[in-house]
PDB file of C-alpha atoms and ligand atoms in Angstrom:
ATOM      1  CA  MET A  12     -17.786   3.203  10.071  1.00  0.00           C
ATOM      2  CA  LYS A  13     -14.387   1.373  10.691  1.00  0.00           C
ATOM      3  CA  LYS A  14     -13.606  -2.052   9.417  1.00  0.00           C
ATOM      4  CA  THR A  15     -10.576  -4.221   8.398  1.00  0.00           C
ATOM      5  CA  PHE A  16     -10.548  -5.635   4.981  1.00  0.00           C
ATOM      6  CA  ASN A  17      -8.155  -7.755   2.843  1.00  0.00           C
ATOM      7  CA  LYS A  18      -7.770  -7.833  -0.717  1.00  0.00           C
ATOM      8  CA  ASN A  19     -10.506 -10.064  -1.585  1.00  0.00           C
ATOM      9  CA  GLU A  20     -12.818  -7.704   0.223  1.00  0.00           C
ATOM     10  CA  ILE A  21     -11.756  -4.332  -1.618  1.00  0.00           C
ATOM     11  CA  VAL A  22     -14.375  -4.794  -4.305  1.00  0.00           C
ATOM     12  CA  GLU A  23     -17.058  -4.719  -1.598  1.00  0.00           C
ATOM     13  CA  ILE A  24     -15.599  -1.661   0.041  1.00  0.00           C
ATOM     14  CA  ALA A  25     -15.293   0.026  -3.265  1.00  0.00           C
ATOM     15  CA  LYS A  26     -18.871  -0.600  -4.108  1.00  0.00           C
ATOM     16  CA  GLU A  27     -20.024   0.870  -0.629  1.00  0.00           C
ATOM     17  CA  ILE A  28     -18.123   3.972  -0.983  1.00  0.00           C
ATOM     18  CA  LEU A  29     -19.265   4.546  -4.688  1.00  0.00           C
ATOM     19  CA  HIS A  30     -22.909   3.855  -3.481  1.00  0.00           C
ATOM     20  CA  SER A  31     -22.610   6.302  -0.788  1.00  0.00           C
ATOM     21  CA  LEU A  32     -20.999   8.958  -3.113  1.00  0.00           C
ATOM     22  CA  VAL A  33     -23.862   8.772  -5.705  1.00  0.00           C
ATOM     23  CA  ALA A  34     -26.460   8.841  -3.011  1.00  0.00           C
ATOM     24  CA  ASN A  35     -25.184  11.857  -1.572  1.00  0.00           C
ATOM     25  CA  SER A  36     -23.992  13.564  -4.674  1.00  0.00           C
ATOM     26  CA  SER A  37     -25.046  17.073  -5.242  1.00  0.00           C
ATOM     27  CA  LYS A  38     -26.506  18.606  -8.357  1.00  0.00           C
ATOM     28  CA  LEU A  39     -24.434  21.586  -7.902  1.00  0.00           C
ATOM     29  CA  THR A  40     -20.735  20.479  -7.252  1.00  0.00           C
ATOM     30  CA  ALA A  41     -18.418  17.482  -7.897  1.00  0.00           C
ATOM     31  CA  SER A  42     -18.416  14.476  -5.677  1.00  0.00           C
ATOM     32  CA  VAL A  43     -15.127  14.221  -3.841  1.00  0.00           C
ATOM     33  CA  LEU A  44     -13.616  11.287  -2.089  1.00  0.00           C
ATOM     34  CA  ALA A  45     -10.663  12.503   0.210  1.00  0.00           C
ATOM     35  CA  LEU A  46      -8.377   9.437   0.697  1.00  0.00           C
ATOM     36  CA  SER A  47      -6.017   9.751   3.718  1.00  0.00           C
ATOM     37  CA  GLY A  48      -3.431   7.339   5.093  1.00  0.00           C
ATOM     38  CA  ASP A  49       0.296   6.636   4.927  1.00  0.00           C
ATOM     39  CA  LEU A  50       2.254   5.457   2.054  1.00  0.00           C
ATOM     40  CA  GLY A  51       1.035   1.862   1.177  1.00  0.00           C
ATOM     41  CA  ALA A  52      -2.194   2.359   3.027  1.00  0.00           C
ATOM     42  CA  GLY A  53      -4.091   1.303  -0.100  1.00  0.00           C
ATOM     43  CA  LYS A  54      -5.321   4.772  -1.309  1.00  0.00           C
ATOM     44  CA  THR A  55      -4.264   4.057  -4.972  1.00  0.00           C
ATOM     45  CA  THR A  56      -5.504   0.420  -4.865  1.00  0.00           C
ATOM     46  CA  LEU A  57      -8.916   1.658  -3.657  1.00  0.00           C
ATOM     47  CA  THR A  58      -9.020   4.354  -6.261  1.00  0.00           C
ATOM     48  CA  GLN A  59      -8.218   1.579  -8.961  1.00  0.00           C
ATOM     49  CA  THR A  60     -10.994  -0.633  -7.624  1.00  0.00           C
ATOM     50  CA  ILE A  61     -13.631   2.144  -7.690  1.00  0.00           C
ATOM     51  CA  ALA A  62     -12.425   3.109 -11.151  1.00  0.00           C
ATOM     52  CA  ARG A  63     -12.999  -0.640 -12.392  1.00  0.00           C
ATOM     53  CA  GLU A  64     -16.392  -0.476 -10.710  1.00  0.00           C
ATOM     54  CA  LEU A  65     -17.239   2.475 -12.892  1.00  0.00           C
ATOM     55  CA  GLY A  66     -16.044   0.553 -15.958  1.00  0.00           C
ATOM     56  CA  ILE A  67     -12.622   1.939 -16.604  1.00  0.00           C
ATOM     57  CA  ILE A  68     -10.662  -0.817 -18.171  1.00  0.00           C
ATOM     58  CA  GLU A  69      -7.407   1.021 -18.721  1.00  0.00           C
ATOM     59  CA  ASN A  70      -4.718   0.898 -16.030  1.00  0.00           C
ATOM     60  CA  VAL A  71      -5.305   3.550 -13.396  1.00  0.00           C
ATOM     61  CA  ILE A  72      -1.667   4.312 -12.465  1.00  0.00           C
ATOM     62  CA  SER A  73      -0.568   6.226  -9.508  1.00  0.00           C
ATOM     63  CA  PRO A  74      -0.536   9.983 -10.426  1.00  0.00           C
ATOM     64  CA  THR A  75       2.347  10.883  -8.061  1.00  0.00           C
ATOM     65  CA  PHE A  76       4.465  12.374 -10.642  1.00  0.00           C
ATOM     66  CA  VAL A  77       1.821  13.911 -12.858  1.00  0.00           C
ATOM     67  CA  ILE A  78      -0.384  14.910  -9.886  1.00  0.00           C
ATOM     68  CA  MET A  79      -3.585  14.433 -11.724  1.00  0.00           C
ATOM     69  CA  LYS A  80      -5.026  12.086 -14.321  1.00  0.00           C
ATOM     70  CA  ARG A  81      -8.413  12.125 -15.861  1.00  0.00           C
ATOM     71  CA  TYR A  82     -10.613   9.147 -17.188  1.00  0.00           C
ATOM     72  CA  LYS A  83     -13.710   9.579 -19.094  1.00  0.00           C
ATOM     73  CA  LEU A  84     -16.570   7.494 -17.946  1.00  0.00           C
ATOM     74  CA  LYS A  85     -19.528   5.781 -19.632  1.00  0.00           C
ATOM     75  CA  ALA A  86     -21.291   5.214 -16.254  1.00  0.00           C
ATOM     76  CA  LYS A  87     -24.560   6.818 -15.710  1.00  0.00           C
ATOM     77  CA  SER A  88     -23.502   8.562 -12.433  1.00  0.00           C
ATOM     78  CA  TYR A  89     -20.368  10.392 -13.465  1.00  0.00           C
ATOM     79  CA  LYS A  90     -18.924  11.426 -16.820  1.00  0.00           C
ATOM     80  CA  LEU A  91     -15.265  12.023 -15.541  1.00  0.00           C
ATOM     81  CA  LEU A  92     -13.157  10.402 -12.851  1.00  0.00           C
ATOM     82  CA  ILE A  93     -10.320  12.632 -11.774  1.00  0.00           C
ATOM     83  CA  HIS A  94      -7.590  10.988  -9.738  1.00  0.00           C
ATOM     84  CA  ILE A  95      -5.138  13.338  -7.875  1.00  0.00           C
ATOM     85  CA  ASP A  96      -2.239  12.603  -5.663  1.00  0.00           C
ATOM     86  CA  ALA A  97      -1.424  15.843  -3.783  1.00  0.00           C
ATOM     87  CA  TYR A  98       1.557  14.369  -2.105  1.00  0.00           C
ATOM     88  CA  ARG A  99       4.112  16.406  -4.088  1.00  0.00           C
ATOM     89  CA  LEU A 100       2.116  19.772  -4.054  1.00  0.00           C
ATOM     90  CA  ASN A 101       3.787  22.537  -2.320  1.00  0.00           C
ATOM     91  CA  SER A 102       0.744  24.653  -2.261  1.00  0.00           C
ATOM     92  CA  HIS A 103      -2.907  24.642  -3.115  1.00  0.00           C
ATOM     93  CA  ILE A 104      -2.184  27.059  -5.883  1.00  0.00           C
ATOM     94  CA  GLU A 105      -0.539  24.463  -8.039  1.00  0.00           C
ATOM     95  CA  LEU A 106      -3.851  22.494  -7.953  1.00  0.00           C
ATOM     96  CA  GLU A 107      -5.777  25.582  -8.645  1.00  0.00           C
ATOM     97  CA  LYS A 108      -3.494  25.989 -11.653  1.00  0.00           C
ATOM     98  CA  LEU A 109      -4.509  22.549 -12.952  1.00  0.00           C
ATOM     99  CA  GLY A 110      -8.136  23.781 -13.195  1.00  0.00           C
ATOM    100  CA  TRP A 111      -9.501  22.691  -9.623  1.00  0.00           C
ATOM    101  CA  ALA A 112     -12.218  25.274  -9.667  1.00  0.00           C
ATOM    102  CA  GLU A 113     -13.807  24.011 -12.861  1.00  0.00           C
ATOM    103  CA  LEU A 114     -13.342  20.400 -11.941  1.00  0.00           C
ATOM    104  CA  ILE A 115     -14.998  20.879  -8.486  1.00  0.00           C
ATOM    105  CA  ALA A 116     -17.902  22.911  -9.926  1.00  0.00           C
ATOM    106  CA  ASP A 117     -19.046  20.065 -12.191  1.00  0.00           C
ATOM    107  CA  PRO A 118     -21.665  17.604 -10.677  1.00  0.00           C
ATOM    108  CA  GLU A 119     -20.850  15.161 -13.257  1.00  0.00           C
ATOM    109  CA  ASN A 120     -17.237  14.807 -11.980  1.00  0.00           C
ATOM    110  CA  LEU A 121     -15.923  12.372  -9.304  1.00  0.00           C
ATOM    111  CA  ILE A 122     -12.704  13.553  -7.776  1.00  0.00           C
ATOM    112  CA  LEU A 123     -10.630  11.161  -5.883  1.00  0.00           C
ATOM    113  CA  ILE A 124      -7.730  12.857  -4.026  1.00  0.00           C
ATOM    114  CA  GLU A 125      -4.913  11.158  -2.211  1.00  0.00           C
ATOM    115  CA  TRP A 126      -3.132  13.200   0.483  1.00  0.00           C
ATOM    116  CA  PRO A 127      -5.941  15.786   1.004  1.00  0.00           C
ATOM    117  CA  GLU A 128      -4.174  17.142   3.925  1.00  0.00           C
ATOM    118  CA  ARG A 129      -1.605  18.555   1.624  1.00  0.00           C
ATOM    119  CA  VAL A 130      -4.367  21.035   0.189  1.00  0.00           C
ATOM    120  CA  PRO A 131      -6.780  21.440   3.078  1.00  0.00           C
ATOM    121  CA  GLU A 132      -8.150  24.952   1.690  1.00  0.00           C
ATOM    122  CA  LEU A 133      -9.430  22.994  -1.388  1.00  0.00           C
ATOM    123  CA  ILE A 134     -11.270  20.098   0.140  1.00  0.00           C
ATOM    124  CA  PRO A 135     -14.946  21.051   0.225  1.00  0.00           C
ATOM    125  CA  GLU A 136     -16.953  20.618   3.346  1.00  0.00           C
ATOM    126  CA  HIS A 137     -19.085  17.904   1.523  1.00  0.00           C
ATOM    127  CA  ALA A 138     -16.177  15.688   0.695  1.00  0.00           C
ATOM    128  CA  HIS A 139     -16.421  12.173   1.656  1.00  0.00           C
ATOM    129  CA  ARG A 140     -13.400  11.419   3.947  1.00  0.00           C
ATOM    130  CA  VAL A 141     -11.927   8.005   4.169  1.00  0.00           C
ATOM    131  CA  ASN A 142      -8.754   7.065   6.313  1.00  0.00           C
ATOM    132  CA  LEU A 143      -6.775   3.842   5.463  1.00  0.00           C
ATOM    133  CA  SER A 144      -4.130   2.343   7.522  1.00  0.00           C
ATOM    134  CA  HIS A 145      -1.852  -0.650   7.390  1.00  0.00           C
ATOM    135  CA  LYS A 146      -2.574  -3.614   9.634  1.00  0.00           C
ATOM    136  CA  ASP A 147      -0.358  -6.449   8.204  1.00  0.00           C
ATOM    137  CA  ASP A 148       0.719  -7.551   4.885  1.00  0.00           C
ATOM    138  CA  ASP A 149      -2.779  -8.174   3.434  1.00  0.00           C
ATOM    139  CA  THR A 150      -5.016  -6.340   5.848  1.00  0.00           C
ATOM    140  CA  ARG A 151      -5.855  -2.565   6.027  1.00  0.00           C
ATOM    141  CA  GLU A 152      -8.406  -0.647   8.002  1.00  0.00           C
ATOM    142  CA  ILE A 153     -10.705   1.691   6.573  1.00  0.00           C
ATOM    143  CA  GLN A 154     -12.501   4.485   8.511  1.00  0.00           C
ATOM    144  CA  VAL A 155     -15.287   6.186   6.689  1.00  0.00           C
ATOM    145  CA  GLY A 156     -16.139   9.706   8.043  1.00  0.00           C
ATOM    146  CA  LEU A 157     -14.678  11.383  10.864  1.00  0.00           C
ATOM    147  CA  ASP A 158     -16.625   9.702  13.823  1.00  0.00           C
TER     148      ASP A 158
HETATM  149  P1  ADP B  27      -1.027   4.182  -1.321  1.00  0.00           P
HETATM  150  O1  ADP B  27      -1.658   4.775  -2.553  1.00  0.00           O
HETATM  151  O2  ADP B  27      -1.780   4.442  -0.081  1.00  0.00           O
HETATM  152  O3  ADP B  27       0.275   4.595  -0.974  1.00  0.00           O
HETATM  153  P2  ADP B  27      -1.111   1.616  -2.654  1.00  0.00           P
HETATM  154  O4  ADP B  27      -2.540   1.392  -2.956  1.00  0.00           O
HETATM  155  O5  ADP B  27      -0.091   2.242  -3.712  1.00  0.00           O
HETATM  156  O6  ADP B  27      -0.924   2.608  -1.461  1.00  0.00           O
HETATM  157  O7  ADP B  27      -0.380   0.416  -2.095  1.00  0.00           O
HETATM  158  C1  ADP B  27      -0.997  -0.421  -1.147  1.00  0.00           C
HETATM  159  C2  ADP B  27      -0.228  -1.735  -1.243  1.00  0.00           C
HETATM  160  O8  ADP B  27      -0.820  -2.562  -0.231  1.00  0.00           O
HETATM  161  C3  ADP B  27      -0.370  -2.443  -2.764  1.00  0.00           C
HETATM  162  O9  ADP B  27       0.833  -3.255  -2.994  1.00  0.00           O
HETATM  163  C4  ADP B  27      -1.532  -3.671  -2.407  1.00  0.00           C
HETATM  164  O10 ADP B  27      -1.283  -4.550  -3.303  1.00  0.00           O
HETATM  165  C5  ADP B  27      -1.172  -3.846  -1.038  1.00  0.00           C
HETATM  166  N1  ADP B  27      -2.245  -4.474  -0.384  1.00  0.00           N
HETATM  167  C6  ADP B  27      -2.223  -5.554   0.441  1.00  0.00           C
HETATM  168  N2  ADP B  27      -3.519  -5.713   1.116  1.00  0.00           N
HETATM  169  C7  ADP B  27      -4.220  -4.640   0.745  1.00  0.00           C
HETATM  170  C8  ADP B  27      -5.645  -4.237   1.085  1.00  0.00           C
HETATM  171  N3  ADP B  27      -6.362  -4.992   1.786  1.00  0.00           N
HETATM  172  N4  ADP B  27      -6.057  -3.157   0.478  1.00  0.00           N
HETATM  173  C9  ADP B  27      -5.327  -2.365  -0.304  1.00  0.00           C
HETATM  174  N5  ADP B  27      -3.932  -2.691  -0.667  1.00  0.00           N
HETATM  175  C10 ADP B  27      -3.536  -3.820  -0.150  1.00  0.00           C
HETATM  176 MG1   MG B  28      -1.052   6.191  -3.925  1.00  0.00          MG
END
């Protein structure tokens, strides 16, 4: 699936992605959304919109400097939203030290990771992949899946 969207349409996009994540979630591992795209493509904005859909009212800030932020959820689908920005990671070992193995093993976790190409070894096969790209000031393109 490939489509362009503007800011008014992000909520709709976020809902669709969330729906698909929940529908395809496994009982054995965390749900993972891998968000690719250049700086400013809208990865954090989409994460924030998904977080809001899941009832997070606090500000979801970009975890560029802290690498990882966790948000407790009251939603039925997941208990914890984990937002990771892998941009500054030099190696997947750094993410492993942050407890990746445990996070990925819990089916009640929803993991959203920006710059997944920085840690390809750690992105599971079942991850949902989206690619965002900049079209113009207000327009972005999203491609869901690899085909
Ligand atoms: P990234 O995390 O990919 O670096 P951000 O989400 O931090 O990108 O930044 C995207 C910027 O583009 C934000 O300032 C946002 O307001 C703006 N923007 C404009 N139109 C859109 C859109 N349709 N979708 C997402 N972001 C948009
Ligand atoms: Mg970002």
